[in-house]
Amino acid sequence: MPKELRIAIAGAGQMGAAHADAYRACNLRVVAVADSNPERAGQLAAAHGAWACRSTEEALRQGVDALSICLPHSLHFEAAMAAVGQGVALLIEKPHCITLAESRALRARCAERGVPAMAGFTHRFLATSRRLKAEIGSGRLGRVGLAIDHLVANGLGPAAPEWYGERALAGGGIAMIGMIHSIDRLRWLLAAEIESVQALVQPPVSERGVEDTALVLLQFSNGAQASLVAHRSPVVGHPRSHRYELFGERLNAYCSVGSFALQELHLAGAGVDERVTVTDDAPFVAEIREFSSALAEGRVPSPSLDEAEIALGAVLAIYESARLRRPILLREFLEQEAALERSGNVVSPPATLSPRTSAAPATGTVSTRAVRNPN
Ligand SMILES: NC(=O)c1ccc[n+]([C@@H]2O[C@H](COP(=O)([O-])OP(=O)(O)OC[C@H]3O[C@@H](n4cnc5c(N)ncnc54)[C@H](O)[C@@H]3O)[C@@H](O)[C@H]2O)c1
């Protein structure tokens, strides 16, 4: 009989709780929960019959097989490296790292130790995303030439974790935490690579604060183009909204996923008017099923850290484009960053630019207040 997986969770906030529930739904056992806030760790651990502790290192000492990292972004790298050092498989929430140097070092370490690692791009596991991927794969939409993606999230306020607003901890604003899902999903849906990135962000990129608005144009390798808008609206009581549209040669697809609990997909074209409403989706369960199946089958889970590095690179290219006020060629940008790193004597390979491939962390205090769905 295969050995039962022992899971640890680092970060008992909203995502730590979502991962824990999804492991339970997959009949997998969470044995340790780490959070620097003992009350949070204790509550989540108690709900899952797990052991509570304050640090990832303590959780790893419980002899675990896999670790879910649901921490503020700047802490992902250190926690991941500690786990890989012990041969522990990783499911890392997006963005998996906040710099390309971290990402390359982590991928190199995973490869060296043969440790499987997955990035938490949950939007790939939404029922509407999967349906659309199948429709595009079957050729029903024809060639997709244009995508429009539109996210209006809740503003940062007393209900959001404080670290979301600090560049040192979050690595960026709405592009880093929210639009990164759209970037990854579009790359995956279109099965094409991002060639160039052109962006405006507001407030401008700075040492401390983060952007609330990002306006981005993407050029894809297959000729498709995309326009993405992400905005944190300070208006109290507005509905969170996330919609995207794909325009094909034969069919258009209009999708709304503002709430995972109410997703709508509309396919429209000559003689076609199909509407799908999903109210019972469990994307975190689907994500964790992929993670645990990959571990059982000895394969790399998808999306891999190679793919996560490209999404991270695209977000960093957004900031570079906004700073320099010009388009950025993504491949060149990734290669330049790798060369800079090599000149600092840190050697690691650049990510493979194919959609088919499957600095010291900052510290700070984190709010313990309840959160809305801010991404
Ligand atoms: N996949 C999705 O749909 C989705 C949605 C929201 C957030 N996220 C991602 O999930 C991750 C976590 O975000 P969140 O919204 O759950 O944040 P959160 O603030 O709710 O949770 C983070 C937890 O980490 C704890 N923490 C902070 N420093 C720590 C340390 N040094 N050691 C141990 N614990 C520490 C905090 O006390 C907090 O409980 C982020 O990567 C975020 O982008 C993903």
Coordinates of C-alpha atoms and ligand atoms in Angstrom, one line a residue:
M1 CA 0.0 0.0 0.0
P2 CA 1.4 3.5 -0.9
K3 CA 2.6 5.5 2.1
E4 CA 0.2 8.1 3.4
L5 CA 1.4 11.6 2.5
R6 CA 2.2 13.9 5.5
I7 CA 1.5 17.5 4.7
A8 CA 2.7 20.7 6.3
I9 CA 1.2 24.2 5.7
A10 CA 3.3 27.4 6.1
G11 CA 1.0 30.4 6.7
A12 CA -2.4 29.9 8.3
G13 CA -4.1 32.9 6.6
Q14 CA -6.9 32.7 4.1
M15 CA -4.9 30.6 1.6
G16 CA -3.5 28.3 4.3
A17 CA -7.0 27.5 5.3
A18 CA -8.1 27.0 1.7
H19 CA -5.2 24.5 1.2
A20 CA -6.0 22.7 4.4
D21 CA -9.6 22.2 3.5
A22 CA -8.7 21.0 0.0
Y23 CA -6.2 18.4 1.4
R24 CA -9.0 17.2 3.6
A25 CA -11.3 16.9 0.7
C26 CA -8.6 14.8 -1.1
N27 CA -8.3 12.6 2.0
L28 CA -4.7 13.8 2.6
R29 CA -3.4 14.5 6.1
V30 CA -2.2 17.9 7.3
V31 CA 0.1 17.1 10.2
A32 CA 1.7 20.5 10.9
V33 CA 0.6 24.1 10.5
A34 CA 3.2 26.9 10.9
D35 CA 2.4 30.6 11.4
S36 CA 4.3 33.3 13.2
N37 CA 0.9 34.2 14.7
P38 CA 0.3 31.4 17.3
E39 CA -3.4 32.0 17.5
R40 CA -3.8 31.5 13.7
A41 CA -1.6 28.4 13.7
G42 CA -3.4 27.0 16.6
Q43 CA -6.9 27.5 15.2
L44 CA -6.1 26.0 11.8
A45 CA -4.1 23.1 13.3
A46 CA -6.9 22.3 15.7
A47 CA -9.5 22.2 12.9
H48 CA -7.4 19.6 11.1
G49 CA -6.0 17.6 14.0
A50 CA -2.5 18.9 13.2
W51 CA 0.4 20.2 15.3
A52 CA 0.8 24.0 15.5
C53 CA 4.1 25.7 15.4
R54 CA 5.6 29.2 14.7
S55 CA 8.1 28.5 11.9
T56 CA 8.4 26.5 8.7
E57 CA 11.6 24.9 10.1
E58 CA 9.7 23.5 13.1
A59 CA 7.0 22.1 10.8
L60 CA 9.6 20.4 8.6
R61 CA 11.0 18.7 11.7
Q62 CA 7.7 16.7 11.9
G63 CA 8.9 14.5 9.0
V64 CA 6.7 15.7 6.2
D65 CA 6.5 14.7 2.5
A66 CA 5.0 18.0 1.1
L67 CA 4.7 21.6 2.1
S68 CA 2.1 24.2 1.0
I69 CA 3.6 27.7 1.2
C70 CA 0.9 30.3 1.8
L71 CA 3.1 33.0 3.3
P72 CA 3.7 36.7 2.3
H73 CA 5.5 36.6 -1.0
S74 CA 9.0 37.7 0.3
L75 CA 9.0 34.6 2.6
H76 CA 8.3 32.0 -0.1
F77 CA 11.9 31.5 -1.2
E78 CA 13.4 30.9 2.2
A79 CA 10.6 28.5 3.2
A80 CA 10.9 26.7 -0.1
M81 CA 14.7 26.3 0.1
A82 CA 14.4 24.9 3.6
A83 CA 11.9 22.3 2.4
V84 CA 13.9 21.3 -0.7
G85 CA 17.0 20.9 1.4
Q86 CA 15.0 18.1 3.2
G87 CA 13.6 16.6 0.0
V88 CA 10.1 17.9 0.8
A89 CA 7.8 18.4 -2.3
L90 CA 6.4 21.9 -2.7
L91 CA 3.1 23.6 -3.6
I92 CA 3.9 27.3 -3.5
E93 CA 1.2 30.0 -3.8
K94 CA 1.8 32.5 -6.6
P95 CA 4.0 34.4 -7.1
H96 CA 6.4 31.6 -6.1
C97 CA 9.2 34.1 -5.6
I98 CA 9.6 37.8 -6.0
T99 CA 12.8 38.0 -8.0
L100 CA 14.1 36.0 -10.9
A101 CA 17.3 35.3 -9.0
E102 CA 15.3 33.6 -6.3
S103 CA 13.3 31.7 -8.8
R104 CA 16.4 30.4 -10.7
A105 CA 18.1 29.4 -7.5
L106 CA 15.0 27.5 -6.3
R107 CA 14.5 25.7 -9.6
A108 CA 18.2 24.7 -9.7
R109 CA 17.9 23.4 -6.2
C110 CA 14.8 21.4 -6.9
A111 CA 16.4 19.9 -10.0
E112 CA 19.6 19.0 -8.1
R113 CA 17.6 17.3 -5.3
G114 CA 14.9 15.8 -7.6
V115 CA 12.2 17.6 -5.6
P116 CA 8.8 18.1 -7.4
A117 CA 7.4 21.6 -7.1
M118 CA 4.2 23.2 -8.3
A119 CA 3.0 26.8 -8.4
G120 CA -0.5 27.7 -7.1
F121 CA -2.1 29.2 -10.2
T122 CA -5.5 28.3 -9.1
H123 CA -7.3 30.0 -12.0
R124 CA -6.1 27.2 -14.3
F125 CA -8.2 24.8 -12.2
L126 CA -11.5 26.8 -12.4
A127 CA -14.2 24.8 -14.2
T128 CA -14.7 27.6 -16.7
S129 CA -10.9 27.8 -17.5
R130 CA -10.8 24.0 -18.1
R131 CA -13.9 24.1 -20.3
L132 CA -12.4 26.9 -22.3
K133 CA -9.0 25.2 -22.6
A134 CA -10.8 22.1 -24.0
E135 CA -12.9 24.3 -26.4
I136 CA -9.8 26.0 -27.7
G137 CA -7.9 22.7 -27.9
S138 CA -10.7 21.2 -30.0
G139 CA -10.4 24.1 -32.5
R140 CA -14.0 25.3 -31.9
L141 CA -13.0 29.0 -31.4
G142 CA -10.6 28.9 -34.3
R143 CA -7.5 31.0 -34.0
V144 CA -7.8 33.4 -31.1
G145 CA -6.4 36.8 -32.1
L146 CA -7.4 39.0 -29.2
A147 CA -7.9 38.6 -25.4
I148 CA -9.3 41.2 -23.0
D149 CA -8.9 40.7 -19.3
H150 CA -10.4 42.9 -16.7
L151 CA -10.0 42.6 -12.9
V152 CA -11.5 45.0 -10.3
A153 CA -10.5 43.9 -6.8
N154 CA -11.2 45.4 -3.4
G155 CA -8.9 48.2 -2.3
L156 CA -6.4 47.7 0.4
G157 CA -8.1 48.6 3.7
P158 CA -8.6 47.3 7.2
A159 CA -9.9 44.0 5.8
A160 CA -6.8 43.2 3.7
P161 CA -3.5 41.8 5.1
E162 CA -1.1 44.8 5.7
W163 CA 1.7 43.1 3.8
Y164 CA -0.3 43.4 0.6
G165 CA 0.6 47.1 0.6
E166 CA 4.3 46.8 1.2
R167 CA 6.6 46.3 -1.7
A168 CA 9.3 44.6 0.4
L169 CA 6.9 41.9 1.5
A170 CA 4.6 41.6 -1.5
G171 CA 7.1 42.3 -4.3
G172 CA 4.5 44.5 -6.1
G173 CA 0.8 45.4 -6.1
I174 CA -2.2 44.3 -8.1
A175 CA 0.0 43.1 -11.0
M176 CA 2.0 40.8 -8.7
I177 CA -0.8 39.4 -6.7
G178 CA -3.8 39.5 -9.1
M179 CA -2.9 40.1 -12.7
I180 CA -0.3 37.3 -12.5
H181 CA -3.2 34.8 -12.6
S182 CA -4.5 36.3 -15.8
I183 CA -1.1 36.3 -17.4
D184 CA -0.5 32.6 -16.5
R185 CA -4.0 31.7 -17.6
L186 CA -3.7 33.5 -21.0
R187 CA -0.3 31.9 -21.8
W188 CA -1.8 28.5 -20.9
L189 CA -5.1 29.0 -22.8
L190 CA -3.5 30.4 -25.9
A191 CA -0.6 27.8 -25.7
A192 CA 1.7 30.7 -26.9
E193 CA 4.6 32.5 -25.4
I194 CA 4.6 36.2 -24.3
E195 CA 6.9 38.1 -26.7
S196 CA 6.5 41.7 -25.4
V197 CA 5.0 43.6 -22.5
Q198 CA 4.0 47.2 -22.5
A199 CA 2.5 48.8 -19.3
L200 CA 1.4 51.7 -17.3
V201 CA 1.1 51.4 -13.5
Q202 CA -0.4 53.8 -10.9
P203 CA 1.0 54.9 -8.4
P204 CA 4.4 54.6 -10.2
V205 CA 6.9 51.9 -9.1
S206 CA 8.6 52.9 -5.9
E207 CA 10.7 51.4 -3.1
R208 CA 7.9 51.2 -0.6
G209 CA 4.4 51.4 -2.0
V210 CA 2.6 49.2 -4.5
E211 CA 0.5 49.9 -7.6
D212 CA -3.3 49.8 -7.4
T213 CA -3.7 50.0 -11.2
A214 CA -1.9 48.2 -14.0
L215 CA -2.7 48.6 -17.7
V216 CA -0.9 46.1 -19.8
L217 CA -0.6 45.1 -23.5
L218 CA 0.9 41.7 -24.3
Q219 CA 2.0 40.4 -27.7
F220 CA 2.1 36.6 -28.0
S221 CA 4.3 34.4 -30.2
N222 CA 1.3 33.1 -32.3
G223 CA 0.3 36.7 -33.2
A224 CA -2.4 37.0 -30.5
Q225 CA -2.6 40.2 -28.6
A226 CA -4.0 40.9 -25.1
S227 CA -5.1 43.9 -23.2
L228 CA -5.2 43.5 -19.4
V229 CA -6.5 45.9 -16.7
A230 CA -6.2 45.3 -13.0
H231 CA -7.4 47.8 -10.5
R232 CA -7.9 47.9 -6.7
S233 CA -11.0 50.1 -6.3
P234 CA -11.1 52.0 -3.0
V235 CA -14.9 52.3 -3.3
V236 CA -16.5 50.5 -0.3
G237 CA -19.1 47.9 -1.2
H238 CA -18.4 47.5 -4.9
P239 CA -18.6 43.9 -6.2
R240 CA -15.3 42.3 -7.0
S241 CA -15.3 41.6 -10.7
H242 CA -13.0 39.5 -12.9
R243 CA -14.0 39.1 -16.6
Y244 CA -12.1 38.1 -19.6
E245 CA -13.0 37.7 -23.3
L246 CA -11.3 35.7 -26.1
F247 CA -12.1 36.6 -29.7
G248 CA -11.6 33.7 -32.1
E249 CA -12.1 33.3 -35.8
R250 CA -15.3 31.2 -35.3
L251 CA -16.5 31.8 -31.7
N252 CA -16.1 34.4 -29.0
A253 CA -15.8 33.4 -25.3
Y254 CA -17.0 35.7 -22.5
C255 CA -16.1 34.6 -19.0
S256 CA -16.8 35.9 -15.6
V257 CA -15.0 34.5 -12.6
G258 CA -15.2 37.4 -10.1
S259 CA -16.4 35.0 -7.5
F260 CA -15.2 31.4 -7.8
A261 CA -18.6 30.4 -6.5
L262 CA -20.4 31.9 -9.5
Q263 CA -18.6 31.5 -12.8
E264 CA -20.2 32.2 -16.1
L265 CA -19.0 31.3 -19.6
H266 CA -20.7 32.4 -22.7
L267 CA -19.7 31.0 -26.1
A268 CA -21.2 33.0 -29.0
G269 CA -20.9 32.9 -32.8
A270 CA -23.0 32.0 -35.9
G271 CA -25.6 29.6 -34.7
V272 CA -23.9 29.2 -31.3
D273 CA -25.2 30.8 -28.1
E274 CA -24.1 28.5 -25.2
R275 CA -24.1 29.7 -21.6
V276 CA -22.5 27.7 -18.8
T277 CA -23.1 28.7 -15.1
V278 CA -20.9 27.1 -12.5
T279 CA -21.9 27.3 -8.8
D280 CA -20.3 24.3 -7.3
D281 CA -16.6 24.6 -8.2
A282 CA -13.8 23.5 -6.0
P283 CA -10.6 24.8 -7.8
F284 CA -8.3 24.3 -4.7
V285 CA -9.4 20.6 -4.6
A286 CA -8.6 20.2 -8.3
E287 CA -5.3 21.9 -7.8
I288 CA -4.3 19.7 -4.8
R289 CA -5.5 16.6 -6.7
E290 CA -3.0 17.5 -9.5
F291 CA -0.3 18.0 -6.9
S292 CA -0.9 14.7 -5.1
S293 CA -1.4 12.7 -8.3
A294 CA 1.9 14.1 -9.7
L295 CA 3.7 13.0 -6.4
A296 CA 2.1 9.6 -6.6
E297 CA 3.0 9.1 -10.3
G298 CA 6.5 10.5 -9.9
R299 CA 6.0 13.3 -12.4
V300 CA 6.5 17.1 -12.2
P301 CA 3.2 18.7 -11.2
S302 CA 1.7 21.4 -13.5
P303 CA 2.0 24.4 -13.5
S304 CA 5.7 23.9 -12.8
L305 CA 8.1 26.4 -11.4
D306 CA 9.5 26.9 -15.0
E307 CA 6.0 28.3 -15.9
A308 CA 5.8 30.3 -12.7
E309 CA 9.1 31.9 -13.5
I310 CA 7.8 33.1 -16.9
A311 CA 4.7 34.6 -15.2
L312 CA 6.9 36.3 -12.6
G313 CA 9.2 37.5 -15.4
A314 CA 6.2 39.1 -17.2
V315 CA 5.1 40.9 -14.0
L316 CA 8.7 42.2 -13.5
A317 CA 8.7 43.3 -17.1
I318 CA 5.5 45.2 -16.5
Y319 CA 7.3 47.2 -13.8
E320 CA 10.3 47.7 -16.1
S321 CA 8.1 48.8 -19.0
A322 CA 6.2 51.3 -16.7
R323 CA 9.5 52.6 -15.4
L324 CA 11.2 53.0 -18.8
R325 CA 8.0 54.0 -20.6
R326 CA 8.7 51.5 -23.4
P327 CA 7.8 48.0 -24.5
I328 CA 9.9 45.2 -23.0
L329 CA 10.8 42.1 -25.0
L330 CA 10.3 39.3 -22.5
R331 CA 13.0 36.9 -23.7
E332 CA 15.6 39.6 -23.8
F333 CA 14.6 40.8 -20.4
L334 CA 14.9 37.3 -18.9
E335 CA 18.2 36.8 -20.5
Q336 CA 19.5 40.2 -19.4
E337 CA 18.5 39.4 -15.8
A338 CA 20.2 36.0 -16.0
A339 CA 23.4 37.7 -17.3
L340 CA 23.3 40.2 -14.6
E341 CA 23.0 37.4 -12.1
R342 CA 25.9 35.5 -13.7
S343 CA 28.1 38.6 -13.5
G344 CA 27.4 38.5 -9.7
N345 CA 28.6 34.8 -9.8
V346 CA 25.2 33.3 -9.3
V347 CA 24.7 30.7 -12.0
S348 CA 21.3 29.2 -12.8
P349 CA 19.6 28.4 -16.2
P350 CA 16.9 30.7 -17.6
A351 CA 13.3 29.2 -17.7
T352 CA 12.3 27.4 -20.9
L353 CA 10.1 29.8 -22.9
S354 CA 7.6 27.1 -23.9
P355 CA 4.0 27.0 -22.7
R356 CA 4.1 23.2 -23.0
T357 CA 6.9 22.7 -20.4
S358 CA 5.1 21.5 -17.9
A359 CA 18.0 38.9 -1.9
A360 CA 17.4 38.1 1.4
P361 CA 13.8 37.8 2.4
A362 CA 12.3 40.8 4.1
T363 CA 10.6 40.4 7.4
G364 CA 7.8 42.4 8.9
T365 CA 4.6 42.3 10.9
V366 CA 1.5 41.0 9.3
S367 CA -2.0 41.9 10.1
T368 CA -4.2 39.2 11.7
R369 CA -7.4 40.8 10.6
A370 CA -10.0 39.0 8.6
V371 CA -9.6 39.3 4.8
R372 CA -11.9 39.7 1.8
N373 CA -11.0 38.1 -1.5
P374 CA -8.5 40.8 -2.5
N375 CA -6.8 39.2 -5.6
Ligands
LIG1 N1 -4.5 31.1 -5.4 C1 -5.3 32.1 -5.1 O1 -6.4 32.3 -5.6 C2 -4.9 33.1 -4.1 C3 -5.8 34.0 -3.4 C4 -5.3 34.9 -2.4 C5 -4.0 34.8 -2.0 N2 -3.1 33.9 -2.7 C6 -1.7 33.8 -2.3 O2 -1.6 33.1 -1.1 C7 -0.4 33.5 -0.4 C8 -0.9 33.9 1.0 O3 -1.8 35.0 0.9 P1 -3.0 35.2 2.0 O4 -3.9 36.1 1.4 O5 -3.4 33.9 2.5 O6 -2.2 36.0 3.1 P2 -2.5 36.0 4.7 O7 -1.9 37.3 5.2 O8 -4.0 35.8 4.9 O9 -1.8 34.8 5.3 C9 -0.3 34.8 5.5 C10 0.0 34.1 6.8 O10 1.4 34.1 6.9 C11 1.7 34.3 8.3 N3 3.1 34.7 8.4 C12 3.7 35.9 8.2 N4 5.0 35.9 8.4 C13 5.3 34.6 8.8 C14 6.5 33.9 9.1 N5 7.7 34.5 9.1 N6 6.4 32.6 9.4 C15 5.2 32.0 9.5 N7 4.1 32.6 9.2 C16 4.1 33.9 8.8 C17 0.7 35.4 8.7 O11 0.5 35.5 10.1 C18 -0.6 35.0 8.0 O12 -1.4 34.2 8.8 C19 0.2 34.7 -1.2 O13 1.2 34.1 -2.0 C20 -1.0 35.2 -2.0 O14 -0.6 35.8 -3.2 C21 -3.6 33.1 -3.6

